[in-house]
Amino acid sequence: MAGTPQTTTALVVLLLPLLAFMVLFSFGKRLPRRGDWLAIGISAITFALSVYLFTQTWNTATYHTRTVWFSLPSIIVSDFTAGILLDNLTVLMLVIVTFISTLVQLFSVGYMHGDTGYHRYFAYLGLFTFSMLGIVLVDNLLLLFIFWELVGLSSYLLIGFWFERPAVVAANKKAFLVNRVGDIGLLLGLFALYTYFRTFDLEALRTLIGSGEWLNNNFIVTYSLNGEPWLLELSPLLLTLAGLGLFMGCVGKSAQFPLQIWLPDAMQGPTPVSSLIHAATMVAAGVYLLARCYAFFTPDALTIIAIVGAITALLGALAALNQFDIKAVLAFSTISQLGYMVMGMGTGAYDASLFHLTTHAFFKAALFLNAGIIIHAMHRGLHHAHLENIDPQDIRNMGGLRKTMPFTFYSYLLATAALAGIPLTSGFLSKDAILSVSWAWAQTMSANGNLVYFIVPITGFVVVVLTAYYMTRHMWFMFFGNFRAPFNVTQIRFSAKLETERVMLVPVIVLALLSLGIFFSLNPLSFSGSWVVNGIGLENFSFGLLADNLMQAITIQDNGNHLVHIVIGVASALLAAVGIAIALIKYNRKTSEQLAGEQLNSTFARLSYNHFYLDTFFNTSFVKPVLWTATTLYRVDKRIIDYTLNYGSKWLVVLSKMVSWFDRLVVDGSVWLVGALSKVFGMLGRNLQNGKVQSYYAYSLFGFILVILYIVLF
C-alpha cells in the first residue's frame, strides 16, 4: 500500500506491537529478563512515532491512504478497500493508547516480577495494543470490526491471565460472551450500512451521508456504483436502527446499560491490565466507535444513546457507593464515567465526550496503578506477617496509609480530585463541558414545552455528587484513621526509604500530574480554550451529519448560554463539595473499629453493593433458561436420540440377519430348487432321447399300457 510518509509511519506503529507479541510469545522464555525490555522498548518507540504523527497531523492535515483489498465479480458490489486514516481524532487516540500502554508495561515490571507467566503477560499486552491501534487507524468498518474482535480476544487472554483460578476463568468467559452480544448488533449495523451504500469505507460513507437530503421525511441519496447511477430512498426508522446496531457494539465494549455486568468481574485480571482496559483501550473503543460513526446517527438514535448513557452513569455511581473492594469502586466508577461520555455523545457534546475520554484516560490509569501499588503493598505485609485469611483488596483492612505511603497518597488524591471534578483538575473541565452541552441539548429538545429531556443533564449533576461522595469514602477508608490490618503498617513498605519500587512509582506520579487541568487548557477553569476541544470539534467535520439540523440548533443554543456556562461550572464545583462534605461528616465520626466492621445495613446499601442484582436478573432470566434448555437437549440427545439410534442399530442388525437368513434359505433355496428341478427334468428328457431302439420300444409299450389303463378305469 503506497502512501505518504505519515501513513507509512502509522503502519509501522501498528505492526510493532504485533512483532513484540510474536517474538515474546515464541521466544520470551529464552530472552534476558524474559523480554520485558523488548516489550517496553517497542512500546516506547510506538509512542515516539505517535508523537511524531501528532505533530504532523494535529490541526495541520489529514492523511488517507487506501488500496483495493479484494474484489468480487458483480456489478452491484464495489471493490473492498483497506487503508489508514490519520486525522486529529486518530493521532489523539494514538498518543493516549501508546503513552498509557508504555507506562503500564513499565509499571508491570515491578508488579508482575516473579510471575511464572511473565513473558506471556507482556506478549498479551503487545497483542492488546496492536488490536487497539488497529481500531484507531483503519479507515473502514469491516477492518474495524476485525480489530474490534481482536480486542475482545486480547482482553479474554489478559483477564484470564491467572487461568488456574476458577473465578478468573468465569470472569474472562463472562466478559467475552457479554461482549459478543453487543458485537452482534455492531455486525448487523455495519451490514445494514453496506446494504444501503455498498461500501464499508468511512470516508465514502460520510461523503454519501453529506450528499443526501431529507425529502418528504425520507433520506434521499444519489450515487454511482461501477458506473451505474443509483437512487437510494431510506426511511428514518431504517437509518435509526442501523445507527442503534452500531451503538450496540459500544454498549458491549464500553459497558453500557444493560451489558455493563462484565466490567466489575474483569477486575480478576492483573491490576495493570485493569488500568489498561479502563483507561485507554478496550472500554474507550466503544466511545471512539460512536465518534467515528457520528455522521450515521439520526436524532432519534442520539436521544436513545443519551438516555442509555445517563442511566449507565447513574447506576455505576450508585453501585460504587457501598463497595469494599478497592478495584470494584474504581470499576463501577469507570462504568459511570463511560456513561458520562456516551450521554455526551447522545446530547451533541461530541468534542466534550472525547475530551472526557482523554482526561479520564490519565486519571483513571493513575487510580488503578495506585490501587495496584496498595494491593502489592498489602500482599507484602500479609506475607511478612504470615497471614492468609485477610483480603488485601478490602479497604476496611487499610487505613492511615497517607503517612506510610505519601507519594501514593498524593498521586491518588490528585487523580481522585480529577475524577470528582474538583476545579483546576482535568476532570472538572471535561465534565463541565459535557454538562454544559447536555443542558443546551435539553433546552433545544424541550422547545415545544416537554421538559422531560432535562432529566438527562440533571442525572449528570446527581452523578457529580455521588462521584465525589464515593471517592471521598474510598480515600477515607484507605488513607485516614488508623491502620486496621493485624500487622505493623511499616511492613507494607518496599524498604525503609522507599514505599514501593521506583519502576512502579514513576508512572503513577506522571499520570497523576497529567490530571491537572493546565495540561489541557491554559485557563484551567474553562473548557472553551482547551486544545483538545478545539481540535476535535464538530466544526472540523468536512461532511454532513444525519442529525445536522439538531447539532446546529444545539450549537446555537450553547453559544448563547454564557451565563448558564458559569452557573453550571459553579454548580458542578459546589455539588462536588457537597458530596465530599457528606462523606466526611459520615465517616469522620466513625472509629477504626466501626470502619473495620462496616456492614451493609440497609436495603439500598445491599442493592448498591450487588449492582442492583443485575447479575442475578440476567442469571435468572437468560443464563439459567439457556443452561436448562441445553441440559434438556443434552438429555434428550443421550436418552432418546442416542438410545433410539443405539437400540435401533441393534434391531437393525437382527433384522439384517433375519433378512440374510431368509435370503439364503428361501430366496437362494428357491433359485437352487428351480435349477435342480430343471436339471432333473433335463436329465430325464435326455434319457428319453438316448438313440437306443430298445428304449424307444419300451417307452412306447409303457405309454400304450397307460392309455389302455385309462380307458378301462375311466
XYZ file of C-alpha atoms in Angstrom:
714
model
C 0.000 0.000 0.000
C 1.856 3.029 -1.271
C 1.151 6.181 0.678
C 2.538 9.228 2.373
C 5.423 9.023 4.875
C 2.857 9.662 7.608
C 0.640 6.694 6.720
C 3.729 4.502 6.305
C 4.846 5.536 9.789
C 1.355 4.756 11.087
C 1.595 1.276 9.578
C 4.899 0.786 11.420
C 3.253 1.936 14.659
C 0.527 -0.652 14.087
C 2.839 -3.563 13.321
C 5.485 -3.035 16.023
C 3.278 -4.285 18.923
C 2.350 -7.318 16.807
C 6.074 -8.008 16.342
C 6.544 -7.777 20.125
C 3.718 -10.267 20.658
C 5.105 -12.777 18.162
C 8.677 -12.623 19.496
C 7.713 -12.745 23.186
C 5.130 -15.472 22.765
C 7.538 -17.651 20.784
C 10.908 -16.940 22.409
C 10.118 -14.957 25.579
C 11.391 -17.640 27.954
C 14.816 -17.622 26.291
C 15.289 -13.838 26.249
C 17.119 -11.971 29.044
C 14.623 -10.823 31.714
C 12.053 -12.790 29.713
C 11.850 -9.997 27.166
C 10.269 -7.217 29.257
C 12.874 -4.774 27.904
C 11.799 -5.654 24.358
C 8.119 -5.048 25.083
C 8.769 -1.723 26.830
C 11.267 -0.618 24.178
C 8.880 -1.321 21.310
C 6.053 0.391 23.185
C 8.253 3.464 23.769
C 9.140 3.557 20.056
C 5.473 3.402 19.081
C 4.780 6.275 21.482
C 7.603 8.354 19.985
C 6.317 7.687 16.464
C 2.783 8.543 17.587
C 4.010 11.888 18.911
C 5.673 12.487 15.538
C 2.391 11.715 13.747
C 0.600 14.023 16.175
C 2.894 16.928 15.313
C 2.454 16.227 11.598
C -1.334 15.944 11.683
C -2.900 17.912 14.540
C -4.763 20.902 13.081
C -2.484 20.636 10.047
C -3.592 17.997 7.551
C -5.492 14.744 7.096
C -3.661 11.799 5.579
C -5.608 8.981 3.995
C -4.145 6.089 2.051
C -6.236 3.222 0.758
C -5.786 0.311 -1.608
C -8.068 -2.347 -3.080
C -8.234 -5.221 -0.628
C -10.231 -7.620 -2.775
C -12.919 -7.528 -5.457
C -15.974 -9.583 -6.324
C -17.228 -10.042 -9.911
C -20.539 -8.256 -9.511
C -21.966 -5.013 -10.835
C -23.758 -4.338 -7.530
C -20.687 -4.759 -5.296
C -17.897 -2.195 -5.227
C -14.269 -3.033 -4.517
C -13.410 -3.743 -0.879
C -10.691 -1.341 0.182
C -8.289 -1.218 3.117
C -6.465 1.852 4.264
C -5.123 4.073 7.020
C -6.768 7.334 8.047
C -4.853 9.954 10.018
C -6.812 12.909 11.358
C -6.995 14.779 14.664
C -9.051 12.081 16.363
C -6.727 9.304 15.174
C -3.480 10.887 16.349
C -5.029 11.908 19.684
C -6.036 8.306 20.350
C -2.651 7.043 19.114
C -0.810 9.158 21.659
C -3.165 8.178 24.505
C -3.004 4.450 23.775
C 0.755 4.191 23.239
C 1.619 6.508 26.158
C -0.509 4.689 28.719
C 0.471 1.292 27.301
C 4.150 2.204 27.790
C 3.606 3.360 31.379
C 1.527 0.288 32.219
C 4.211 -2.035 30.863
C 6.868 -0.152 32.830
C 4.739 -0.450 35.972
C 4.248 -4.174 35.289
C 7.986 -4.836 35.611
C 7.602 -4.360 39.343
C 4.048 -5.597 39.789
C 4.433 -8.855 37.828
C 8.006 -9.597 38.903
C 8.490 -13.306 39.541
C 5.226 -14.398 37.925
C 5.532 -17.695 36.073
C 3.773 -16.254 33.027
C 5.882 -13.075 32.914
C 6.812 -13.284 29.214
C 3.313 -14.384 28.254
C 1.883 -11.350 30.058
C 3.983 -8.910 28.034
C 3.170 -10.804 24.838
C -0.561 -10.424 25.509
C -0.079 -6.709 26.195
C 1.553 -6.407 22.764
C -1.403 -8.151 21.110
C -3.802 -5.932 23.040
C -2.017 -2.755 21.944
C -1.864 -3.943 18.330
C -5.606 -4.620 18.332
C -6.492 -1.222 19.782
C -4.179 0.627 17.408
C -5.856 -1.225 14.542
C -9.267 0.092 15.632
C -7.853 3.608 15.738
C -6.001 3.575 12.418
C -8.195 1.687 9.928
C -10.453 3.594 7.573
C -13.365 1.206 7.101
C -15.940 -0.581 9.215
C -15.089 -4.121 8.118
C -11.447 -3.843 9.192
C -12.550 -2.031 12.328
C -14.782 -4.975 13.206
C -11.885 -7.402 12.712
C -9.677 -5.439 15.119
C -12.695 -4.991 17.400
C -12.894 -8.767 17.785
C -9.131 -8.978 18.296
C -9.500 -6.567 21.213
C -12.135 -8.924 22.614
C -9.770 -11.874 22.246
C -6.881 -9.956 23.814
C -8.985 -8.891 26.790
C -10.136 -12.502 27.201
C -6.492 -13.602 27.418
C -5.475 -10.826 29.813
C -8.483 -11.019 32.139
C -7.960 -14.779 32.316
C -4.189 -14.495 32.691
C -4.230 -16.392 36.015
C -6.361 -19.117 34.472
C -5.674 -21.597 37.272
C -8.194 -19.680 39.443
C -11.863 -20.613 38.862
C -13.102 -17.055 39.477
C -10.721 -15.752 36.816
C -11.924 -18.273 34.242
C -15.544 -17.336 34.985
C -14.720 -13.630 34.647
C -12.978 -13.837 31.290
C -15.701 -16.069 29.851
C -18.329 -13.639 31.075
C -16.520 -10.664 29.541
C -16.080 -12.474 26.249
C -19.675 -13.689 25.944
C -21.339 -10.439 27.046
C -19.248 -8.503 24.536
C -20.307 -10.877 21.787
C -23.930 -9.889 22.459
C -23.095 -6.273 21.663
C -20.970 -7.299 18.699
C -23.951 -8.991 17.061
C -25.654 -5.595 16.968
C -22.494 -3.963 15.598
C -22.272 -6.572 12.851
C -25.914 -6.051 11.889
C -25.425 -2.279 11.891
C -22.400 -2.267 9.612
C -24.035 -4.778 7.252
C -27.112 -2.556 7.135
C -24.967 0.413 6.109
C -23.246 -1.721 3.486
C -26.591 -2.886 2.148
C -27.716 0.709 1.732
C -24.494 2.337 0.499
C -22.417 -0.591 -0.885
C -19.233 0.392 0.935
C -17.566 -0.036 4.330
C -15.214 2.921 3.787
C -15.823 5.529 6.498
C -14.832 8.497 4.362
C -17.015 7.290 1.482
C -19.948 6.700 3.846
C -19.626 10.171 5.339
C -19.439 11.677 1.842
C -22.624 9.868 0.835
C -24.397 10.944 4.014
C -23.235 14.508 3.416
C -24.573 14.485 -0.147
C -28.015 13.256 0.872
C -31.049 15.324 1.762
C -34.312 14.882 3.642
C -37.346 14.910 1.350
C -40.890 14.033 2.432
C -39.488 12.614 5.680
C -37.197 10.233 3.755
C -33.461 10.453 3.229
C -32.544 10.585 -0.460
C -29.044 9.794 -1.729
C -27.911 9.622 -5.337
C -24.586 7.997 -6.158
C -22.783 5.972 -8.807
C -21.775 2.322 -8.402
C -19.464 0.793 -11.004
C -20.577 3.427 -13.494
C -24.277 2.803 -12.879
C -26.474 5.517 -11.275
C -28.214 4.555 -8.015
C -31.051 6.325 -6.255
C -31.440 5.449 -2.579
C -34.506 6.354 -0.528
C -34.328 5.459 3.160
C -36.849 5.915 5.939
C -35.717 7.430 9.262
C -36.586 4.146 11.005
C -34.109 2.149 8.897
C -31.352 4.691 9.492
C -32.135 4.798 13.218
C -31.993 1.002 13.503
C -28.688 0.889 11.605
C -27.238 3.504 13.963
C -28.507 1.672 17.034
C -26.883 -1.500 15.700
C -23.551 0.322 15.701
C -24.354 1.637 19.181
C -24.882 -1.932 20.411
C -21.176 -2.505 19.828
C -20.498 0.420 22.148
C -22.985 -0.918 24.716
C -20.990 -4.143 24.948
C -17.436 -2.823 24.705
C -17.946 0.331 26.783
C -20.057 -1.452 29.409
C -23.305 0.475 28.975
C -26.670 -0.478 30.431
C -27.694 -3.270 30.409
C -24.445 -5.003 29.350
C -22.205 -3.367 31.981
C -22.223 -6.523 34.108
C -18.935 -7.868 32.697
C -16.679 -4.967 33.688
C -16.622 -5.385 37.513
C -15.736 -9.077 37.106
C -12.906 -8.153 34.733
C -11.011 -6.993 37.836
C -9.934 -10.613 38.294
C -7.056 -9.925 35.904
C -3.768 -8.299 36.992
C -4.236 -4.700 38.170
C -2.084 -3.169 35.378
C -4.385 -4.925 32.908
C -7.356 -3.306 34.646
C -5.649 0.050 34.220
C -5.078 -0.550 30.517
C -8.619 -1.801 29.914
C -10.283 1.012 31.849
C -8.076 3.891 30.805
C -7.121 3.816 27.170
C -8.062 0.732 25.284
C -10.974 -1.641 25.471
C -13.720 0.406 27.111
C -12.688 3.566 25.263
C -13.155 1.742 21.952
C -16.937 1.997 22.195
C -16.885 5.780 22.628
C -14.330 6.020 19.809
C -16.696 3.996 17.599
C -19.501 6.479 18.305
C -17.174 9.330 17.370
C -16.058 7.687 14.129
C -19.639 6.894 13.115
C -21.214 10.090 14.452
C -22.428 11.119 10.991
C -24.599 7.987 10.782
C -26.812 8.655 13.825
C -30.270 10.148 13.450
C -31.723 12.469 16.146
C -33.846 9.573 17.453
C -30.786 7.318 17.738
C -28.875 10.079 19.550
C -31.742 10.503 22.006
C -31.648 6.797 22.862
C -27.865 6.995 23.205
C -28.195 9.935 25.610
C -30.765 8.119 27.756
C -28.714 4.901 27.931
C -25.605 6.912 28.844
C -27.426 8.761 31.624
C -28.841 5.526 33.071
C -25.388 3.920 32.978
C -23.739 6.924 34.645
C -26.298 6.858 37.462
C -26.289 3.090 38.048
C -22.488 2.938 38.018
C -22.219 5.735 40.573
C -24.888 4.225 42.822
C -23.193 0.810 42.689
C -19.854 2.361 43.696
C -21.301 3.886 46.887
C -21.032 0.749 49.034
C -18.195 -1.308 47.551
C -15.363 -2.505 49.776
C -13.012 -3.919 47.169
C -10.545 -1.216 46.126
C -10.753 -2.202 42.452
C -14.545 -2.636 42.486
C -15.011 1.017 43.443
C -12.860 2.081 40.502
C -14.565 -0.389 38.154
C -18.040 0.959 38.872
C -16.588 4.447 38.628
C -15.394 3.602 35.118
C -18.892 2.413 34.180
C -20.280 5.711 35.452
C -17.718 7.848 33.599
C -18.256 5.908 30.385
C -21.941 6.659 30.824
C -20.996 10.338 31.001
C -19.129 10.056 27.693
C -21.967 8.203 25.962
C -24.504 10.652 27.367
C -22.396 13.478 25.942
C -22.301 11.803 22.533
C -26.075 11.478 22.552
C -26.649 15.103 23.553
C -24.373 16.539 20.884
C -21.368 17.043 23.156
C -19.153 15.243 20.642
C -15.968 17.148 21.453
C -16.699 17.242 25.182
C -17.130 13.463 25.320
C -13.823 12.884 23.556
C -12.260 15.450 25.865
C -13.544 13.477 28.853
C -12.259 10.269 27.268
C -8.815 11.902 27.102
C -8.742 13.258 30.648
C -10.309 10.116 32.099
C -7.603 8.009 30.460
C -4.906 9.675 32.550
C -6.543 9.999 35.958
C -8.228 6.587 35.822
C -4.933 4.932 34.807
C -3.313 6.709 37.748
C -6.013 5.453 40.122
C -5.751 1.837 39.018
C -1.955 1.796 39.091
C -2.014 3.377 42.538
C -4.503 0.726 43.594
C -2.014 -1.814 42.260
C 0.702 -0.321 44.460
C -1.552 -0.561 47.522
C -2.613 -4.150 46.747
C 1.038 -5.079 46.137
C 1.984 -3.476 49.464
C -0.806 -5.233 51.351
C 0.301 -8.578 49.911
C 3.831 -7.795 51.087
C 2.637 -7.010 54.603
C 0.450 -10.110 54.826
C 3.348 -12.239 53.583
C 5.685 -10.862 56.244
C 3.012 -11.346 58.911
C 2.232 -14.886 57.678
C -1.464 -14.068 57.338
C -3.543 -15.638 54.593
C -7.175 -15.135 55.625
C -7.259 -11.358 55.113
C -8.376 -9.805 51.837
C -5.609 -7.431 50.655
C -8.091 -5.572 48.426
C -10.693 -4.856 51.117
C -10.466 -1.160 52.049
C -11.792 -1.994 55.536
C -8.442 -3.648 56.238
C -6.491 -0.486 55.346
C -6.358 2.970 56.895
C -3.665 5.533 57.726
C -1.690 4.828 54.551
C -1.073 8.520 53.840
C 1.801 8.545 56.322
C 3.301 5.222 55.287
C 2.877 5.753 51.534
C 2.940 9.543 50.968
C 3.723 9.515 47.236
C 0.909 7.075 46.632
C -1.421 9.193 48.752
C -0.783 12.470 46.951
C -0.916 10.942 43.478
C -4.135 9.108 44.425
C -5.537 12.347 45.868
C -4.810 14.288 42.690
C -6.362 11.646 40.444
C -9.374 11.365 42.780
C -9.878 15.123 42.632
C -9.932 14.914 38.837
C -12.465 12.082 38.923
C -14.654 14.015 41.368
C -14.494 17.102 39.134
C -12.700 19.449 41.517
C -11.770 22.819 39.912
C -8.250 23.137 38.437
C -8.252 19.447 37.502
C -8.812 17.998 34.040
C -11.907 16.137 35.166
C -13.594 19.402 36.120
C -13.037 20.784 32.615
C -14.324 17.758 30.708
C -17.328 17.147 32.987
C -18.254 20.807 32.834
C -18.105 20.628 29.026
C -20.454 17.617 28.888
C -22.916 19.115 31.375
C -22.998 22.451 29.535
C -23.755 20.961 26.124
C -26.210 18.462 27.647
C -28.106 21.369 29.181
C -28.210 23.115 25.775
C -29.469 19.833 24.251
C -32.268 19.632 26.829
C -33.216 23.261 26.105
C -33.319 22.526 22.366
C -35.288 19.286 22.682
C -37.811 20.817 25.109
C -38.529 23.841 22.914
C -42.084 22.510 22.497
C -42.620 22.572 26.253
C -41.727 18.945 27.042
C -39.321 19.333 29.972
C -38.707 15.596 30.357
C -35.440 15.957 28.417
C -33.913 17.872 31.348
C -33.792 14.559 33.243
C -30.635 13.685 31.287
C -28.456 16.679 32.361
C -29.949 16.619 35.863
C -28.853 12.982 36.112
C -25.372 14.196 35.192
C -25.436 16.671 38.105
C -26.627 13.956 40.507
C -23.717 11.770 39.404
C -21.311 14.613 40.264
C -22.475 14.462 43.899
C -22.350 10.681 44.019
C -18.867 10.534 42.482
C -17.445 12.998 44.972
C -19.100 11.065 47.808
C -17.907 7.565 46.957
C -14.366 8.672 46.090
C -14.082 10.590 49.383
C -15.330 7.486 51.206
C -12.836 5.438 49.229
C -9.950 7.739 50.184
C -11.006 7.917 53.833
C -11.060 4.150 54.284
C -7.574 3.760 52.781
C -5.563 6.777 53.833
C -7.079 8.221 57.015
C -7.591 6.997 60.543
C -5.531 4.104 61.880
C -4.233 1.063 60.056
C -6.739 -1.725 60.688
C -4.992 -4.913 59.495
C -3.447 -7.072 62.290
C 0.218 -6.341 61.486
C 2.601 -3.397 61.591
C 1.827 -0.903 58.842
C 5.543 -0.381 58.126
C 5.696 -3.932 56.786
C 3.883 -2.852 53.648
C 6.770 -0.621 52.534
C 9.264 -1.882 49.978
C 12.131 -0.674 52.141
C 12.819 1.851 54.857
C 13.484 4.539 52.231
C 11.048 3.511 49.502
C 7.316 2.887 49.818
C 7.357 0.875 46.585
C 9.619 0.104 43.637
C 10.651 3.168 41.629
C 9.595 1.464 38.404
C 6.048 1.404 39.804
C 6.108 4.847 41.397
C 7.255 6.884 38.383
C 4.306 6.019 36.089
C 1.667 6.904 38.712
C 3.288 10.254 39.507
C 3.436 11.145 35.802
C -0.205 10.161 35.276
C -1.321 11.990 38.425
C 0.349 15.213 37.272
C -1.470 14.888 33.943
C -4.704 15.043 35.941
C -4.173 18.795 36.306
C -6.274 20.981 34.072
C -3.390 23.215 32.977
C -2.162 20.495 30.589
C -5.428 20.670 28.657
C -6.397 24.326 28.841
C -4.423 27.489 29.576
C -7.413 28.527 31.651
C -7.921 25.514 33.950
C -11.380 26.810 34.893
C -12.775 26.970 31.361
C -13.028 24.185 28.804
C -13.679 26.546 25.889
C -9.975 27.229 25.425
C -8.929 23.576 25.547
C -6.710 22.487 22.678
C -8.451 19.100 22.720
C -11.953 20.572 22.340
C -10.840 22.967 19.615
C -9.063 20.213 17.704
C -11.849 17.630 17.596
C -14.986 19.750 17.459
C -17.814 19.073 15.023
C -16.932 22.242 13.166
C -13.860 20.377 11.894
C -16.114 17.886 10.091
C -15.912 18.259 6.337
C -19.029 16.109 5.893
C -22.679 16.418 6.810
C -24.472 14.576 9.591
C -27.815 12.821 9.620
C -28.578 14.922 12.708
C -27.056 18.083 11.221
C -30.079 20.306 11.943
C -30.198 19.168 15.559
C -26.463 19.757 16.014
C -26.720 23.267 14.604
C -29.622 24.078 16.919
C -27.709 22.771 19.952
C -24.624 24.764 18.964
C -26.636 27.973 18.635
C -28.285 27.348 21.995
C -24.966 26.515 23.663
C -23.261 29.599 22.258
C -25.997 31.732 23.764
C -25.689 30.144 27.230
C -22.909 32.415 28.514
C -24.394 32.837 31.974
C -25.569 29.210 32.030
C -21.981 28.046 31.491
C -20.834 29.957 34.549
C -23.750 28.677 36.627
C -23.118 25.090 35.542
C -19.401 25.343 36.373
C -20.120 26.784 39.824
C -22.932 24.300 40.453
C -20.711 21.382 39.431
C -17.976 22.504 41.844
C -20.478 23.078 44.670
C -22.140 19.711 44.111
C -18.743 18.009 44.264
C -18.069 19.867 47.506
C -21.442 18.701 48.876
C -20.592 15.081 48.074
C -17.204 15.411 49.777
C -18.755 17.074 52.821
C -21.419 14.392 53.247
C -18.800 11.631 53.116
C -16.510 13.419 55.584
C -19.324 14.085 58.016
C -20.448 10.458 57.861
C -17.082 8.730 58.179
C -15.149 11.203 60.323
C -17.376 10.214 63.223
C -16.579 6.526 62.950
C -13.849 4.837 64.913
C -11.337 2.428 63.398
C -13.328 -0.476 64.806
C -16.505 0.793 63.168
C -14.744 1.265 59.840
C -13.236 -2.225 60.048
C -16.670 -3.688 60.801
C -18.619 -1.632 58.248
C -21.585 -3.660 57.041
C -24.455 -3.263 54.590
C -27.283 -2.452 56.982
C -29.903 -1.037 54.648
C -31.816 -2.406 51.690
C -30.430 0.307 49.425
C -26.869 -0.484 50.539
C -27.361 -4.148 49.623
C -28.892 -3.151 46.285
C -25.961 -0.870 45.603
C -23.358 -3.420 46.675
C -24.919 -6.108 44.474
C -25.203 -3.792 41.466
C -28.985 -3.812 41.790
C -28.891 -7.574 41.264
C -28.441 -7.186 37.522
C -26.253 -10.279 37.528
C -28.971 -12.189 39.345
C -31.576 -10.917 36.891
C -29.568 -11.980 33.853
C -28.663 -15.257 35.511
C -32.317 -15.995 36.245
C -33.785 -14.630 33.026
C -31.213 -15.762 30.485
C -28.375 -17.906 31.799
C -30.412 -20.447 33.728
C -33.042 -20.897 30.982
C -30.288 -21.362 28.424
C -28.475 -23.847 30.654
C -31.758 -25.651 31.377
C -32.519 -25.788 27.663
C -29.026 -27.039 26.914
C -29.243 -29.649 29.682
C -32.679 -30.774 28.488
C -31.491 -31.061 24.900
C -28.452 -32.970 26.114
C -30.648 -35.413 27.991
C -32.997 -35.770 25.022
C -29.959 -36.432 22.871
C -28.493 -39.002 25.253
C -31.660 -40.700 26.472
C -33.913 -40.560 23.416
C -31.963 -39.861 20.263
C -28.835 -41.818 21.224
C -30.972 -44.573 22.848
C -33.110 -44.830 19.721
C -30.072 -44.892 17.479
C -28.190 -47.395 19.637
C -31.048 -49.863 20.060
C -32.346 -49.181 16.594
C -28.964 -50.151 15.224
C -29.055 -53.358 17.259
C -32.515 -54.245 15.976
C -31.343 -53.329 12.511
C -28.534 -55.880 12.898
C -31.079 -58.534 13.994
C -33.350 -57.640 11.107
C -30.457 -57.748 8.681
C -29.527 -61.223 9.961
C -33.128 -62.388 9.525
C -33.187 -60.956 6.021
C -29.865 -62.648 5.360
C -31.275 -65.981 6.620
C -34.425 -65.567 4.506
C -32.257 -64.653 1.518
C -30.069 -67.697 1.924
C -32.771 -70.242 2.791
C -35.803 -69.055 0.878
C -34.666 -66.856 -1.982
C -31.389 -68.613 -2.696
C -33.047 -72.034 -1.897
C -35.904 -71.389 -4.339
C -33.494 -70.398 -7.053
C -31.403 -73.509 -6.311
C -34.511 -75.730 -6.310
C -35.655 -74.380 -9.686
C -32.238 -75.054 -11.098
C -32.084 -78.532 -9.575
C -35.547 -79.464 -10.893
C -34.610 -78.156 -14.314
C -31.510 -80.274 -14.173
C -33.500 -83.406 -13.151
C -36.120 -82.909 -15.833
C -33.378 -82.211 -18.318
C -31.677 -85.447 -17.383
C -34.981 -87.340 -17.809
C -35.597 -85.778 -21.175
C -32.070 -86.573 -22.237
C -32.507 -90.228 -21.231
C -35.651 -90.461 -23.364
C -33.623 -89.451 -26.362
C -30.676 -91.816 -25.897
C -30.668 -93.231 -29.511
C -31.400 -96.862 -28.480
C -34.293 -98.660 -30.332
C -34.913 -100.932 -27.360
C -35.553 -97.902 -25.136
C -37.888 -96.317 -27.617
C -39.829 -99.641 -27.839
C -40.074 -99.941 -24.062
C -41.218 -96.314 -23.657
C -43.854 -96.779 -26.381
C -45.130 -100.013 -24.763
C -45.265 -98.244 -21.358
C -47.243 -95.425 -22.881
C -49.616 -97.811 -24.594
C -50.257 -99.644 -21.309
C -51.044 -96.314 -19.585
C -53.545 -95.421 -22.292
C -55.286 -98.836 -22.000
C -55.474 -98.472 -18.201
C -57.018 -95.009 -18.521
C -59.664 -96.334 -20.936
C -60.503 -99.330 -18.766
C -60.609 -97.422 -15.487
C -62.316 -94.252 -16.595
